[in-house]
Coordinates of C-alpha atoms in Angstrom, one line a residue:
X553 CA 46.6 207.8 84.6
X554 CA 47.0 206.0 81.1
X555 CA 42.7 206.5 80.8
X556 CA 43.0 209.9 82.2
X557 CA 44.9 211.0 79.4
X558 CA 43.1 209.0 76.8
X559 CA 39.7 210.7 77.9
X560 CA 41.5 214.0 77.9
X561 CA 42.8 213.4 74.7
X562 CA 39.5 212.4 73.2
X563 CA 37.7 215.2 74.7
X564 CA 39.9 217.8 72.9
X565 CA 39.4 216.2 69.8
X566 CA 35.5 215.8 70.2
X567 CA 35.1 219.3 71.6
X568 CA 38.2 220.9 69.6
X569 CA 37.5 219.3 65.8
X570 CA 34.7 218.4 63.7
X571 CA 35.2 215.1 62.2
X572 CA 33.3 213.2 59.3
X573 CA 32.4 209.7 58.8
X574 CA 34.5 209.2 56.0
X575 CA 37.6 210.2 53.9
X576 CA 37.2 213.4 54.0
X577 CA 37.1 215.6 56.8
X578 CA 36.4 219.6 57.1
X579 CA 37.6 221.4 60.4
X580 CA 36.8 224.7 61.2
X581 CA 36.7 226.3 64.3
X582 CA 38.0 229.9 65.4
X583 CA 38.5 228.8 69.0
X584 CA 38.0 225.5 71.3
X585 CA 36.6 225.6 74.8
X586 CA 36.1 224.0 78.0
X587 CA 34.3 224.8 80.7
X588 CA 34.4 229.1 81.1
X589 CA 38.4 229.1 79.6
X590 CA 38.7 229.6 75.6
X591 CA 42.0 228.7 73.9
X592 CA 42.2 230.6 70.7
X593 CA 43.0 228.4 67.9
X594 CA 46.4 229.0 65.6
X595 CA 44.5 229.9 62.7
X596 CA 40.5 230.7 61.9
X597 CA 40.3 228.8 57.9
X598 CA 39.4 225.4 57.6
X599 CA 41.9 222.4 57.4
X600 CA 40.6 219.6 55.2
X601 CA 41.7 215.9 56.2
X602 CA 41.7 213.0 53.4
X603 CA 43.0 209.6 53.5
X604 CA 43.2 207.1 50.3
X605 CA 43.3 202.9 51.3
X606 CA 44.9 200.6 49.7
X607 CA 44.5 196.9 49.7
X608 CA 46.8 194.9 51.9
X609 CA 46.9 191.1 52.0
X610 CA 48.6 191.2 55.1
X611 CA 46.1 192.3 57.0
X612 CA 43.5 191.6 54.7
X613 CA 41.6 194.2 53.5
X614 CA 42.1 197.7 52.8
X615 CA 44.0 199.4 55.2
X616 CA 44.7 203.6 55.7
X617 CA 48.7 204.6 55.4
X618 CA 48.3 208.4 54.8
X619 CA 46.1 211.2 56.1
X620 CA 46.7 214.3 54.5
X621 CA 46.0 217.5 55.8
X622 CA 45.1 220.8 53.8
X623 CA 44.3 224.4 54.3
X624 CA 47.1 224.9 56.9
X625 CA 47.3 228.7 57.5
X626 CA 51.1 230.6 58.0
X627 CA 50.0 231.1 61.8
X628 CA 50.2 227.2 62.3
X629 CA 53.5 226.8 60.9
X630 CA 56.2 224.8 63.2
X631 CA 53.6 223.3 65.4
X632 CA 53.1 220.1 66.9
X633 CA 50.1 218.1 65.5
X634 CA 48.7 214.8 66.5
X635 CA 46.6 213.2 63.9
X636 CA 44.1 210.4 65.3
X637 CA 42.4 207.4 63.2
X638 CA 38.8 206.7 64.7
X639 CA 36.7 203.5 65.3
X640 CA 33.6 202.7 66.6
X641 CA 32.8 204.7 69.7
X642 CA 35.5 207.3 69.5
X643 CA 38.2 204.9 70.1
X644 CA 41.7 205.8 69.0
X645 CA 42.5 203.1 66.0
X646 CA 45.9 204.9 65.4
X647 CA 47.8 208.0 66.4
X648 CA 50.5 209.9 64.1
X649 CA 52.4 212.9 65.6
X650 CA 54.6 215.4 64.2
X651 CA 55.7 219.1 63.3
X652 CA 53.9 221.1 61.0
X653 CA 56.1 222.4 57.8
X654 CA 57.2 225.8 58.2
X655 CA 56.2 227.0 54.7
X656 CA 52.9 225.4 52.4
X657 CA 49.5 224.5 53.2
X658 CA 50.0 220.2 53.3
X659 CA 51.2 218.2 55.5
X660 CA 50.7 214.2 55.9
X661 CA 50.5 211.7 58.9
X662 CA 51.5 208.2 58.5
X663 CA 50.0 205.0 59.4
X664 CA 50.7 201.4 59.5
X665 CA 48.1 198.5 59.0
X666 CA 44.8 200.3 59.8
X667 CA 42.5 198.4 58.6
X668 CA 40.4 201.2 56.2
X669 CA 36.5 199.6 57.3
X670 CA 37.1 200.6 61.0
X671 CA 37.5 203.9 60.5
X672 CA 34.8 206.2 61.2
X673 CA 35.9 209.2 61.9
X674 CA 39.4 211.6 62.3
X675 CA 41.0 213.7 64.5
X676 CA 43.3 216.6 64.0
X677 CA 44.9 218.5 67.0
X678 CA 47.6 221.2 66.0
X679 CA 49.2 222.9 69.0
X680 CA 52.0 225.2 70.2

């Protein structure tokens, strides 16, 4: 059940976002789609994902501890989001979840101790 969901999750990222291969991250997409069924998304603009690393002896290396997100539209306000880290392969390195604000075009997702060289690509799921 566990990898059911993982693969499910994965797949709406992959089929639902556009991800980069480095610290920033442009998403735009009017609509996701699987199979013949179309989900319209919360807003058409283009949401811009950055993260900054910072150095941690405790790990070591440089590690990720904030994605920001950007370009958040009015029609996306008070939603659930799920912000994923990616490695090698699509794997999930780190999930954050929250609420969108209600008013202002930021929001951030929090990490702890990812290390900053695994991470090749990110994920950004809003929904509601």
């Amino acid at each position: 059940m566990k990898r059911a969901l993982i693969a499910a999750v994965v797949g709406v990222m992959t089929f639902g976002s556009v991800y980069g291969l480095a610290a920033s991250l442009n998403l735009a997409t009017d609509s996701l789609g699987a199979a013949q069924t179309t989900v319209a998304a919360c807003q058409a603009g283009q949401l811009t994902a950055t993260y900054t690393s910072t150095y941690s002896s405790t790990l070591p290396g440089y590690q990720v501890g904030t994605v920001t997100v950007t370009g958040l539209a009015s029609t996306c306000y008070s939603k659930a989001y799920k912000v994923t880290l990616l490695g090698a392969g699509g794997t999930s390195l780190g999930e954050a979840t929250g609420t969108t604000p209600s008013t202002g075009t930021t929001f951030a997702a929090t990490f702890s101790a990812v290390s900053a060289a695994s991470v090749t690509g990110v994920g950004v799921v809003v929904s509601g």
